[in-house]
mmCIF file of C-alpha atoms in Angstrom:
data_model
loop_
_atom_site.group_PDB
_atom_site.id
_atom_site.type_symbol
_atom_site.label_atom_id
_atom_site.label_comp_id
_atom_site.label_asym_id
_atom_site.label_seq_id
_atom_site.Cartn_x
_atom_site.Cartn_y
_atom_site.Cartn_z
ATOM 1 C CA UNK A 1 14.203 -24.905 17.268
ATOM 2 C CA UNK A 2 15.922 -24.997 20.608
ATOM 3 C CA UNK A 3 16.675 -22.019 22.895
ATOM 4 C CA UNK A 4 20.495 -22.841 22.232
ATOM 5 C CA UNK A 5 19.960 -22.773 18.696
ATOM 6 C CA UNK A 6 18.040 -19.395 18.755
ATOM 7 C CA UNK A 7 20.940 -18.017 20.488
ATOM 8 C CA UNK A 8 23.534 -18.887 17.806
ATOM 9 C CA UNK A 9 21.208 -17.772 15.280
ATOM 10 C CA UNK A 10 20.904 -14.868 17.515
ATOM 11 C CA UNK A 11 24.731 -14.036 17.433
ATOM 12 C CA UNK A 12 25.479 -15.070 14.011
ATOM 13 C CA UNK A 13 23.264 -12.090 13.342
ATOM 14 C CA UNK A 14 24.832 -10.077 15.855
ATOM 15 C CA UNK A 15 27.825 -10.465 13.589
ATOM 16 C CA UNK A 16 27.003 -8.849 10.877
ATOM 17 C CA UNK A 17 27.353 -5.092 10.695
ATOM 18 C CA UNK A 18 24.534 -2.585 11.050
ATOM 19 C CA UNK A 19 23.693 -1.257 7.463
ATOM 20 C CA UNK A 20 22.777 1.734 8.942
ATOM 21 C CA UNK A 21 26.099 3.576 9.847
ATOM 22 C CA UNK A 22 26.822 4.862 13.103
ATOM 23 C CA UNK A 23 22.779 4.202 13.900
ATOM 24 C CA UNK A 24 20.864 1.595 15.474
ATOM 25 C CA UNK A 25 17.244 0.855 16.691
ATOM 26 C CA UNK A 26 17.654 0.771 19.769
ATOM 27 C CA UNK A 27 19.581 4.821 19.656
ATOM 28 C CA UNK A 28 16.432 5.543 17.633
ATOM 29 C CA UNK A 29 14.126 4.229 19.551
ATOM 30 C CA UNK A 30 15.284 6.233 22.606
ATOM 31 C CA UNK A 31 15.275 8.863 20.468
ATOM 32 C CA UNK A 32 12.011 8.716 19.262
ATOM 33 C CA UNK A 33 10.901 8.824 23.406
ATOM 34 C CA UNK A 34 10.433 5.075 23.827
ATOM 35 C CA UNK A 35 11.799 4.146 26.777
ATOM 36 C CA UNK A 36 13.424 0.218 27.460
ATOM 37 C CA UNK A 37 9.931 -0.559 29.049
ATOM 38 C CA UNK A 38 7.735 0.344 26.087
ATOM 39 C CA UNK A 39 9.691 -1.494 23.858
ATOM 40 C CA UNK A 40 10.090 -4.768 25.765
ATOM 41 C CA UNK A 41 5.899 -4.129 26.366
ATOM 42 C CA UNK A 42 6.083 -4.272 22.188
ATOM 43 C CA UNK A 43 8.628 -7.098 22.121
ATOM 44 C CA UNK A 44 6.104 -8.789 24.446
ATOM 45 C CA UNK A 45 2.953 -8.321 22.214
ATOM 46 C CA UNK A 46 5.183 -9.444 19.373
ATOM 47 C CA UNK A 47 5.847 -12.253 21.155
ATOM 48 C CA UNK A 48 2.103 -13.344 21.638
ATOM 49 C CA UNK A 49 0.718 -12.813 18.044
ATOM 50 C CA UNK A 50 3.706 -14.628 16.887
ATOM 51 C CA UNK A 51 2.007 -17.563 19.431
ATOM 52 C CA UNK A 52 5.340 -18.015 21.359
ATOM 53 C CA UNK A 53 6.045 -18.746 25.103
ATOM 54 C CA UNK A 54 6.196 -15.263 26.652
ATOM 55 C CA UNK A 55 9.597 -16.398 27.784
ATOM 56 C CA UNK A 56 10.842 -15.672 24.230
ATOM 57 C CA UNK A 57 10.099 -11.846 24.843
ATOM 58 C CA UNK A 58 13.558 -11.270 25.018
ATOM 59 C CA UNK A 59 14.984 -13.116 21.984
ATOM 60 C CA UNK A 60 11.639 -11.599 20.045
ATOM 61 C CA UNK A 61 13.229 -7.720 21.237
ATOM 62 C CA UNK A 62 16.858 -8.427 20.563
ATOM 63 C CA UNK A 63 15.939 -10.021 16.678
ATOM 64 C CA UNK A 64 13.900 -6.525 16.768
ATOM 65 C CA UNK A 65 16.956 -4.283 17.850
ATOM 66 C CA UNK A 66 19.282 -6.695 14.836
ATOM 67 C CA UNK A 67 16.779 -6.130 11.827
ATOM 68 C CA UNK A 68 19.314 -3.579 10.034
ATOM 69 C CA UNK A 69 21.180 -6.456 9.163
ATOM 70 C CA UNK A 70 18.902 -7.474 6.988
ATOM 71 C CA UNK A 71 18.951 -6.335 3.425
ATOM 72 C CA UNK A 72 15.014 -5.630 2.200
ATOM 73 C CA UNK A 73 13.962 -4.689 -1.207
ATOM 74 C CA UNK A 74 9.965 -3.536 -1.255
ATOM 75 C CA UNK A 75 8.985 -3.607 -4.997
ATOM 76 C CA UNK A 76 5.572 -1.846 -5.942
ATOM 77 C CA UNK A 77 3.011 -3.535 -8.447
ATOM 78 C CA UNK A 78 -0.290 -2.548 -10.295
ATOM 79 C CA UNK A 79 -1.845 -1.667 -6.598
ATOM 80 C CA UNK A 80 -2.449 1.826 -4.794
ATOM 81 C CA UNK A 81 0.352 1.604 -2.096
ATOM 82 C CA UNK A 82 -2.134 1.153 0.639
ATOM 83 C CA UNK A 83 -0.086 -1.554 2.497
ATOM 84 C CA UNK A 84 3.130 0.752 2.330
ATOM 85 C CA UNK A 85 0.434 3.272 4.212
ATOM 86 C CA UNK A 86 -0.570 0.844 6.405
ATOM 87 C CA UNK A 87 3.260 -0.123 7.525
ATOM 88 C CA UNK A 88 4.597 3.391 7.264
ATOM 89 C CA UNK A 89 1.597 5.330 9.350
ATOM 90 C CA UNK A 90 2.657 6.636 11.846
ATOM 91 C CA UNK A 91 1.953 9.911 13.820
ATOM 92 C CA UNK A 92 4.227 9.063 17.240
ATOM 93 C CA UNK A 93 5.898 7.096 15.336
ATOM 94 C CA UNK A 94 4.942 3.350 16.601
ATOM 95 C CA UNK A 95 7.942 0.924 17.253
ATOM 96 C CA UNK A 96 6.523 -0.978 14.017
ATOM 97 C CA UNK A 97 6.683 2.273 11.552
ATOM 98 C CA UNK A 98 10.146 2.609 13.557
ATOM 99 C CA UNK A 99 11.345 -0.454 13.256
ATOM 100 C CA UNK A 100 10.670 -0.661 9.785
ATOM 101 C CA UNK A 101 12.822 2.532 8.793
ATOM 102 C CA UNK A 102 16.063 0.927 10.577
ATOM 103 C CA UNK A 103 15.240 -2.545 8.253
ATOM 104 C CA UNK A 104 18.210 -1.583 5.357
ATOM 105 C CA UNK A 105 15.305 -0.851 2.892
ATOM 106 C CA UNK A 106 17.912 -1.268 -0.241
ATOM 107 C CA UNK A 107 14.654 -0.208 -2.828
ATOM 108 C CA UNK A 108 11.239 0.848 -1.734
ATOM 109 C CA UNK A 109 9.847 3.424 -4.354
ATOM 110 C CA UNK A 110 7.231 5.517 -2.380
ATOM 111 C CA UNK A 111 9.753 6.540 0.815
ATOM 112 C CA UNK A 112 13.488 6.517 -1.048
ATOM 113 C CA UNK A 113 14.764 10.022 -1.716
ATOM 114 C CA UNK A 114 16.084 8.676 -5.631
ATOM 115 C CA UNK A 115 14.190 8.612 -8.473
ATOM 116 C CA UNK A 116 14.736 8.316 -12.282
ATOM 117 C CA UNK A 117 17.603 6.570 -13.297
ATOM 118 C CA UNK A 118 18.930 6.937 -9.998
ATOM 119 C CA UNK A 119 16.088 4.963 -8.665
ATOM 120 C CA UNK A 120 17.063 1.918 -11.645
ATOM 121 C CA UNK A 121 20.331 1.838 -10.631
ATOM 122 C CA UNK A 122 19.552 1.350 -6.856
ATOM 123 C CA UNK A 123 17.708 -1.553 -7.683
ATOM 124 C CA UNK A 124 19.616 -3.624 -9.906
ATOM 125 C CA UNK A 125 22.982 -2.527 -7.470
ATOM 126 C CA UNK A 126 21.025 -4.116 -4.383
ATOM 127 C CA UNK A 127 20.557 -7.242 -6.129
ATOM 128 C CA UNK A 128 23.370 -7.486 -7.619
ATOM 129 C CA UNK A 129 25.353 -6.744 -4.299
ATOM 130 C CA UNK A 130 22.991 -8.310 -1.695
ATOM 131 C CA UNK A 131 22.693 -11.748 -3.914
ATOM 132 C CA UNK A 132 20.821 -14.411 -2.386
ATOM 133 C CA UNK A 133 20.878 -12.253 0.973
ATOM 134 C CA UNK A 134 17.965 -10.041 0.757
ATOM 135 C CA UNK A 135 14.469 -9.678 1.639
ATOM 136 C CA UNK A 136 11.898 -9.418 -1.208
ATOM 137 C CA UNK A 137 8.469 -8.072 -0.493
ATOM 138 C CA UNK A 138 6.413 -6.963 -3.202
ATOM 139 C CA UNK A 139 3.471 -5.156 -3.419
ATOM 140 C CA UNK A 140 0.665 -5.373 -5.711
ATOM 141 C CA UNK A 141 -0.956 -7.320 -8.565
ATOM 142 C CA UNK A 142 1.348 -7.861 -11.986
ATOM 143 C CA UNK A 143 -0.242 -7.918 -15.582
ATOM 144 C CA UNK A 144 1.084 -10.957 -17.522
ATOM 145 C CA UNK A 145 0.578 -11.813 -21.575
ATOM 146 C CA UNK A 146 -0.582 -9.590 -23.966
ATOM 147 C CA UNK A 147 -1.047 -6.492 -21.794
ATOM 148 C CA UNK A 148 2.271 -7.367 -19.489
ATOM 149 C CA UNK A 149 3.356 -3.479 -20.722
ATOM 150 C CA UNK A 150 0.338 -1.941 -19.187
ATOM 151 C CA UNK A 151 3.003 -1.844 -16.003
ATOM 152 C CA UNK A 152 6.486 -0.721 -17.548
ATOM 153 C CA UNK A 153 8.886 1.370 -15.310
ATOM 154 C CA UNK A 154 11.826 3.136 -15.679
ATOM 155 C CA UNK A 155 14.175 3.833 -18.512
ATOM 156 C CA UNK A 156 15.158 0.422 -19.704
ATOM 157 C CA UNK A 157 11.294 0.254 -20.047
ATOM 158 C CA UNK A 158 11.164 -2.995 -17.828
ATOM 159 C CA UNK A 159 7.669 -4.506 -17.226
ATOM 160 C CA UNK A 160 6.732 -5.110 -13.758
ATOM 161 C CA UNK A 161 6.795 -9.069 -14.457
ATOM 162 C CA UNK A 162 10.414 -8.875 -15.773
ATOM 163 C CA UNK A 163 11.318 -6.788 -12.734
ATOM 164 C CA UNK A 164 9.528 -8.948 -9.991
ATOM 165 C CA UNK A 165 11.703 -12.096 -11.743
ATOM 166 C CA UNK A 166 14.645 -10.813 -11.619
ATOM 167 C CA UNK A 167 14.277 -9.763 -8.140
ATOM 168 C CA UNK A 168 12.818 -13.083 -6.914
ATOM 169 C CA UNK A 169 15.284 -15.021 -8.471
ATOM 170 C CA UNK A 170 18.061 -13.818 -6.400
ATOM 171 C CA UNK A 171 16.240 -13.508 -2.734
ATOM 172 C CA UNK A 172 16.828 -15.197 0.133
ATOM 173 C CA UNK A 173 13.177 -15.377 0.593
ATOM 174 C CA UNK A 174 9.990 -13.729 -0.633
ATOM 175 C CA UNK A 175 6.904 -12.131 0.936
ATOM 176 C CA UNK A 176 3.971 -11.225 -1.309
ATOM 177 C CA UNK A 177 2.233 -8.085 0.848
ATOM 178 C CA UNK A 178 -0.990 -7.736 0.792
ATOM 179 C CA UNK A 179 -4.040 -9.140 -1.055
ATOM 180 C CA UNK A 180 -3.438 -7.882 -4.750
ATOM 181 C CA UNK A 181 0.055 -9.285 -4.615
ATOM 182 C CA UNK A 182 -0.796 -12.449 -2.960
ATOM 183 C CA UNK A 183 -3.985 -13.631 -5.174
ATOM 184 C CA UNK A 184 -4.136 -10.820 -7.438
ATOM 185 C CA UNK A 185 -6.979 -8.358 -6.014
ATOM 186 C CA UNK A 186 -9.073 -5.828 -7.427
ATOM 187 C CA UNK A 187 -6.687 -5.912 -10.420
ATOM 188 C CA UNK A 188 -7.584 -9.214 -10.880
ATOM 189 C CA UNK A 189 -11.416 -9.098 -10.333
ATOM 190 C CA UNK A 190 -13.272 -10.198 -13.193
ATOM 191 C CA UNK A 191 -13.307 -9.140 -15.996
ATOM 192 C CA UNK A 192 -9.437 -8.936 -15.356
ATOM 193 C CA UNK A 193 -8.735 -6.628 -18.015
ATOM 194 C CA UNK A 194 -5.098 -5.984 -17.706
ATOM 195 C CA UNK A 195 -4.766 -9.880 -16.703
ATOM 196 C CA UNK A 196 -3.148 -8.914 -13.273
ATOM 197 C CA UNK A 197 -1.880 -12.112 -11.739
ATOM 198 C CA UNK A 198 -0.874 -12.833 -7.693
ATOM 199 C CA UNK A 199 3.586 -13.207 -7.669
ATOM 200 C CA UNK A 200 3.242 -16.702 -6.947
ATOM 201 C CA UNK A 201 1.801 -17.103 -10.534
ATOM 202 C CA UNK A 202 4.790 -15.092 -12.239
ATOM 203 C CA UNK A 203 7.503 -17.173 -10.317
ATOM 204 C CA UNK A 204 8.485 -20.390 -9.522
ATOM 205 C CA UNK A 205 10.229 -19.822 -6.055
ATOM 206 C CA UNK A 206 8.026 -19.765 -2.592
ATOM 207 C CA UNK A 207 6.189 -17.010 -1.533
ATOM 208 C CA UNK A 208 4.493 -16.395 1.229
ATOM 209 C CA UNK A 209 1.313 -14.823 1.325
ATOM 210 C CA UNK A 210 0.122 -11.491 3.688
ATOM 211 C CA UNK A 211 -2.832 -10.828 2.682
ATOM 212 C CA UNK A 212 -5.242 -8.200 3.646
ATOM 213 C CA UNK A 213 -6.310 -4.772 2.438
ATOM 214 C CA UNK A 214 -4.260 -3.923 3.698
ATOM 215 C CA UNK A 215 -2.446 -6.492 6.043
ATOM 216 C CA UNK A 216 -1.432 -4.788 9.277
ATOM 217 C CA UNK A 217 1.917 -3.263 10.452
ATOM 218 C CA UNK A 218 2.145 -6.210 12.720
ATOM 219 C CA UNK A 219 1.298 -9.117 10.170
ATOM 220 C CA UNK A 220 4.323 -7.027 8.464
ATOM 221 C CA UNK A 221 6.997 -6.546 10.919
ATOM 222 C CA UNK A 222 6.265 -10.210 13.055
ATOM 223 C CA UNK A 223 6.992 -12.046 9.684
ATOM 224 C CA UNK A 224 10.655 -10.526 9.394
ATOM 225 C CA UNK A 225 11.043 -11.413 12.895
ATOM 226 C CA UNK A 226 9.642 -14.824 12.004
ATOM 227 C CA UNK A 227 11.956 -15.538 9.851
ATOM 228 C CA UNK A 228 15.028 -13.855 11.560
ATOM 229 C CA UNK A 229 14.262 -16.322 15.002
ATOM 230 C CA UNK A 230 13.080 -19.347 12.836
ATOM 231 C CA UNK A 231 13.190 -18.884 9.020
ATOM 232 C CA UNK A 232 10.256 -19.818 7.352
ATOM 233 C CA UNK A 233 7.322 -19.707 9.610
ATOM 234 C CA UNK A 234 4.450 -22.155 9.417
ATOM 235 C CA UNK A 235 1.919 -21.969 6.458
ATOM 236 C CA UNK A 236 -1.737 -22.779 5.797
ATOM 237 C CA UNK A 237 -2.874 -24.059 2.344
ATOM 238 C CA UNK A 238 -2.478 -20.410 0.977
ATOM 239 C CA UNK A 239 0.564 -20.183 2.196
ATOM 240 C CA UNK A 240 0.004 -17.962 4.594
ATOM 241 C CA UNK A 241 1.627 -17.945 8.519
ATOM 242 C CA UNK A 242 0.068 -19.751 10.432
ATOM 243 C CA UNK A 243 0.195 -17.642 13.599
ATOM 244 C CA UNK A 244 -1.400 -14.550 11.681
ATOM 245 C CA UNK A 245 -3.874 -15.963 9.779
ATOM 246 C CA UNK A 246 -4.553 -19.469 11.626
ATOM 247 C CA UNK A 247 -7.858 -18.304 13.292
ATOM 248 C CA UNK A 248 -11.113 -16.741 11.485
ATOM 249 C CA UNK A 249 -12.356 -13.127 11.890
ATOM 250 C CA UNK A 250 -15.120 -14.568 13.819
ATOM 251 C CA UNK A 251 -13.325 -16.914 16.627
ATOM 252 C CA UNK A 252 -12.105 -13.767 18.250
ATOM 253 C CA UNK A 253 -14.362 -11.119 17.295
ATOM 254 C CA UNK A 254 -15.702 -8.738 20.117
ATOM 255 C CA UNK A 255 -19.539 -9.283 18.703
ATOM 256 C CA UNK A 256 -19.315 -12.567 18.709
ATOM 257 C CA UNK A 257 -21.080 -13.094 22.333
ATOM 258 C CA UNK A 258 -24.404 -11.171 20.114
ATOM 259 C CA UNK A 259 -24.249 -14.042 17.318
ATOM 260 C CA UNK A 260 -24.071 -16.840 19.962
ATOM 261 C CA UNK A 261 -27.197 -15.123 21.723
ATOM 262 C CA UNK A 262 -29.016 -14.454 18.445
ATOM 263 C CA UNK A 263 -29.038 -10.515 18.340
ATOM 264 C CA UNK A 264 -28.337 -9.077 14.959
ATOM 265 C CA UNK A 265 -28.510 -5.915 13.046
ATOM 266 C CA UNK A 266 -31.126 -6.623 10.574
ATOM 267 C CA UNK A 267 -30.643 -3.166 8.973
ATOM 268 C CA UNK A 268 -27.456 -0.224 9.283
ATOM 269 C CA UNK A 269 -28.979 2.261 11.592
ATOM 270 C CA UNK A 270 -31.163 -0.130 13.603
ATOM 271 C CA UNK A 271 -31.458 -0.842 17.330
ATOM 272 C CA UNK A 272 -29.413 -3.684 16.944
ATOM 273 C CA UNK A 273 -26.699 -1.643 15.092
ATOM 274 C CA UNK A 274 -26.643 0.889 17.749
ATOM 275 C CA UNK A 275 -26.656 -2.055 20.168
ATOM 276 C CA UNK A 276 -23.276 -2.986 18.491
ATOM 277 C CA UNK A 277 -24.961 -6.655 17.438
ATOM 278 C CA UNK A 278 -23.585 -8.987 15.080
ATOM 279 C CA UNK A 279 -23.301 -8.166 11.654
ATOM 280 C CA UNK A 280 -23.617 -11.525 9.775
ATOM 281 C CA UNK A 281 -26.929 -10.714 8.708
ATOM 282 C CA UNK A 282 -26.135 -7.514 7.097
ATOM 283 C CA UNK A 283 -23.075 -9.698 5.229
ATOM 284 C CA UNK A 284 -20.360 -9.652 7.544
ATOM 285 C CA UNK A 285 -17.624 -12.202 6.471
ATOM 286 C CA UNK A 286 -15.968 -12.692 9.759
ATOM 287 C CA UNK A 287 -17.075 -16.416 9.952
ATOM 288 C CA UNK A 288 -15.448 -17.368 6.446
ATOM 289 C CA UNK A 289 -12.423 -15.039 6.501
ATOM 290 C CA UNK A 290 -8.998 -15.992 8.025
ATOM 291 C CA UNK A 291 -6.747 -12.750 9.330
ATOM 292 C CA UNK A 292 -6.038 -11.616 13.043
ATOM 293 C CA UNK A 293 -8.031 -7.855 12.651
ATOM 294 C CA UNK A 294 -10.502 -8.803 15.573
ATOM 295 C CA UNK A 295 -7.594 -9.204 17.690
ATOM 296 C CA UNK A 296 -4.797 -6.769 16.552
ATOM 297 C CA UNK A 297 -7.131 -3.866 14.647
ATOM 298 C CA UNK A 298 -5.337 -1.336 12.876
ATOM 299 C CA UNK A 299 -3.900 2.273 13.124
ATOM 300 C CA UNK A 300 -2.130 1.715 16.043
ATOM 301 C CA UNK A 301 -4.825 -1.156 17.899
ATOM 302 C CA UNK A 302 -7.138 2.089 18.278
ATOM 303 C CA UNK A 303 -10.131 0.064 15.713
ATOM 304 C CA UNK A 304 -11.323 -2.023 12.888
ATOM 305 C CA UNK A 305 -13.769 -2.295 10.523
ATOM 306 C CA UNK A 306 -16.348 -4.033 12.407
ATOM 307 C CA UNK A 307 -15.644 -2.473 15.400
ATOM 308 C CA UNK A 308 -16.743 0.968 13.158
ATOM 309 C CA UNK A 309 -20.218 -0.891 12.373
ATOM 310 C CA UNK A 310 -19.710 -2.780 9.070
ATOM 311 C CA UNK A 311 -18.628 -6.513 8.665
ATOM 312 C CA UNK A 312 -15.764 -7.716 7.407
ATOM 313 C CA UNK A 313 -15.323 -8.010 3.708
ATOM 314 C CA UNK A 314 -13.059 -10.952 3.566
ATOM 315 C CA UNK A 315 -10.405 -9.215 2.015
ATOM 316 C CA UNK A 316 -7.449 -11.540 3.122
ATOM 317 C CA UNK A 317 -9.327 -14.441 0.858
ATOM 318 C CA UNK A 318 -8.366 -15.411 -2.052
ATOM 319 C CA UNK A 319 -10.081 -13.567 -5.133
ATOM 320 C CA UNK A 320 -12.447 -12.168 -2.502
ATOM 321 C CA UNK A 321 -13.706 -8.952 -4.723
ATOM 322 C CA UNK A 322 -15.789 -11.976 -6.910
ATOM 323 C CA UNK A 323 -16.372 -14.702 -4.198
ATOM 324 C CA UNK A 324 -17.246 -12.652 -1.290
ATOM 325 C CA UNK A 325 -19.914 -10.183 -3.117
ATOM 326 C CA UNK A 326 -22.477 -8.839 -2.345
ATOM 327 C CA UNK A 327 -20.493 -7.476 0.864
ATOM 328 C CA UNK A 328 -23.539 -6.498 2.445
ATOM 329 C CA UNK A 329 -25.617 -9.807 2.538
ATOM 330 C CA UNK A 330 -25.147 -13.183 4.339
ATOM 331 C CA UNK A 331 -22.534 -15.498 1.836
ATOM 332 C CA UNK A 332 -24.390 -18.662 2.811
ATOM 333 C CA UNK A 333 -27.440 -17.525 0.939
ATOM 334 C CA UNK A 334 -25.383 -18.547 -2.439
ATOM 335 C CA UNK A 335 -22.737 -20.502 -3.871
ATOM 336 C CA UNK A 336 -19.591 -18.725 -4.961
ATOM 337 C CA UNK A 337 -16.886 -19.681 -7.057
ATOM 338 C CA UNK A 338 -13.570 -20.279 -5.227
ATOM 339 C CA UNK A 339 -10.495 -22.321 -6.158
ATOM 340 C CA UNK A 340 -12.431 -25.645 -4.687
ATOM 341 C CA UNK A 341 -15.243 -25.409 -6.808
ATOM 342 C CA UNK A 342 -17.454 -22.878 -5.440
ATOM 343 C CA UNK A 343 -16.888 -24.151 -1.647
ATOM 344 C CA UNK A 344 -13.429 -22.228 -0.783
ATOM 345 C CA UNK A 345 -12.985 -19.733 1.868
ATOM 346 C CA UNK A 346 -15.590 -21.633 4.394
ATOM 347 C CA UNK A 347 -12.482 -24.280 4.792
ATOM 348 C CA UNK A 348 -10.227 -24.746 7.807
ATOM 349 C CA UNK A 349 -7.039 -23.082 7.155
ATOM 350 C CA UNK A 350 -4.713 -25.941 6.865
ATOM 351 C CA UNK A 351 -6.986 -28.592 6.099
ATOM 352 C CA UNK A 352 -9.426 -28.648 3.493
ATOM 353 C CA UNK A 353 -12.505 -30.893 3.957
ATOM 354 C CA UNK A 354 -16.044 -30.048 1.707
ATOM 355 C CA UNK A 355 -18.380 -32.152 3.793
ATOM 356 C CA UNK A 356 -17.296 -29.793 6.676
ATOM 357 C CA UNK A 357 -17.624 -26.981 4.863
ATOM 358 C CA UNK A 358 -20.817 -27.263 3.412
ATOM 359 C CA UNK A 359 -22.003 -27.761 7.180
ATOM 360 C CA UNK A 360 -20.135 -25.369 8.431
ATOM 361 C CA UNK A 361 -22.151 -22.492 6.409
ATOM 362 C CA UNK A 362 -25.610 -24.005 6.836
ATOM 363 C CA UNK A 363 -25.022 -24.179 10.660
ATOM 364 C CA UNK A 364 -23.954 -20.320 10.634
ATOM 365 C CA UNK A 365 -26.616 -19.418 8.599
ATOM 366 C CA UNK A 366 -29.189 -21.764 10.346
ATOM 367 C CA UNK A 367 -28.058 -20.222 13.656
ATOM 368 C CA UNK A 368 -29.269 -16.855 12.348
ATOM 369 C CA UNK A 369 -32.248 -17.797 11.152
ATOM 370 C CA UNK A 370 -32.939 -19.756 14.339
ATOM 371 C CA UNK A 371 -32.077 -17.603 17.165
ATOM 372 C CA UNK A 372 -34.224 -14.806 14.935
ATOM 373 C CA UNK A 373 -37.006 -16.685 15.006
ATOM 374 C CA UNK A 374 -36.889 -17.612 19.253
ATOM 375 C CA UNK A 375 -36.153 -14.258 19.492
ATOM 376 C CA UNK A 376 -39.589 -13.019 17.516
ATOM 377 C CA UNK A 377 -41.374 -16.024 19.927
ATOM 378 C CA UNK A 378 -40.299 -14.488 23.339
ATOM 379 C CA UNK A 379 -41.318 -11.237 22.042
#
């Protein structure tokens, strides 16, 4: 898309009128203490996870500043509302937390003041009146077949498929947060026994997938400015964006200098460990797991899981609770069973070649094993 083209885009937006009254973002921004220069240092940041020239800063903070013109519904699933936590956190508030209270949030359950009937009606108004307009994002796993009831809401006794069809059949495009809403999760770990199934499986529209557990505020937020600047952003074979989840954990993660060298925690609570080594050989899934934590952390950038001593879990993979376990030994010591055939998560993310995985995880684990065994030599 062309710089001309963003800008009529830009203004068509501009056009409509704020959902939010006699409000804006940027009067609540400056009203929250954030001056002009902290937010363009956001719109900025935004700007570089989204992988764009840093001379689309400005267009990235203006499609910020026009965001309540965008109708979102945020339906909630058989999950435990950790990726509304994640987004709505917030002790300054950040921009991101900020920005997402001045998105028109027609329906979202855990922060709307209604709730009964009241609640009902506010859903099927804002798809009735915001028809093919809206946002959907849905959170959560959704029981199908014979125990589709274990998730009925409301009066009218909907189930939670019914309600995630009718609600995806009239967006204007859909974003499955999260990892039980995007390949099912825990609620779909085996055995399965309410039968919990990812959205994609329930509809027969696009989705795209944010995974994580939770996904960050930013891997939230950048993909409604995604698709206010471009539309539909780039996906990988899980139909994920691109520019969040295009590297692995392990490209960019700050222990990564330790694996090249060979130094490893061997054991929690070692020298190594308090040495802040790698953690592959206690099970960390960095090297087979595709998400941007190592470079955007959570709870405001302040840390992340293996920055807090334990490896990565590979929660933004699909069906990770059965492929990726045990979490706290190396996965190329077995086989586990993904959707290629027991070879999955070690692929690239947009390109899906076995030969190159199966090397890929012998040479990370032979690495290990290697650089231990110099290592023992020299000592």
């Amino acid at each position: 898309m062309t710089f001309k083209e963003l800008e009529a885009r830009l203004k068509e937006l501009e056009s409509l009128p704020s959902m939010k009254g006699n409000s804006s973002i940027p009067k609540a921004l400056e009203e929250a203490g954030f001056s002009r220069r902290d937010f363009m240092k956001w719109a900025g940041a935004m700007t570089a996870f989204l992988a764009l020239p840093a001379s689309f800063t400005p267009m990235v903070a203006r499609a910020a500043e026009l965001t309540d013109r965008v109708p979102v519904i945020w339906l909630h699933m058989a999950e435990c509302t950790g990726c509304s936590e994640s987004l709505l956190r917030s002790d300054t508030p950040t921009i991101d937390s900020l920005i997402f209270d001045y998105i028109s949030l027609e329906y979202h359950e855990t922060v709307m003041a209604a709730s009964g009937w009241q609640a009902e009606e506010n859903l099927e108004s804002a798809i009735e009146k915001y028809k093919g307009n809206y946002f959907l994002m849905v959170e959560g796993g959704i029981p199908v077949g014979e125990t589709e009831n274990y998730l009925t809401i409301g009066a009218h006794a909907k189930t939670g498929r019914q309600i995630a069809t009718e609600a995806c059949n009239n967006a204007k495009a859909i974003l499955a947060i999260g990892t039980c809403s995007s390949f099912g999760g825990i609620q779909a770990a085996h055995p399965n026994p309410s039968n919990a199934k990812p959205l994609h499986k329930i509809t027969n529209k696009e989705v795209i997938n944010v995974p994580g557990c939770p996904p960050s505020e930013k891997n939230i937020v950048g993909n409604v400015l995604q698709f206010l600047l471009f539309g539909k952003p780039a996906l990988d074979v899980y139909n994920r964006p691109k520019w969040a989840y295009g590297l692995r954990i392990h490209d960019l993660c700050e222990r990564r200098g330790h694996f090249d060298a060979g130094e490893f925690v061997e054991h929690f609570g070692d020298e190594g460990a308090k040495n802040g080594y790698c953690l592959y050989k206690v099970g960390c899934k960095g090297p087979y797991t595709f998400n941007n934590c190592s470079r955007e952390r959570f709870n405001q950038h302040t840390s992340w899981p293996i920055q807090a001593g334990h490896g990565c879990i590979g929660c933004s993979e699909p069906n990770f609770w059965d492929t990726m376990q045990p979490f706290e030994k190396p996965l190329a010591s077995h086989q586990f069973n993904s959707v290629f055939g027991g070879l999955g998560s070690d692929a690239m993310a947009d390109k899906i070649g076995i030969g190159v995985l199966c090397l890929t995880g012998v040479a990370i684990a032979a690495h290990a094993a290697i650089a231990t065994m110099k290592k023992g030599n020299e000592e």
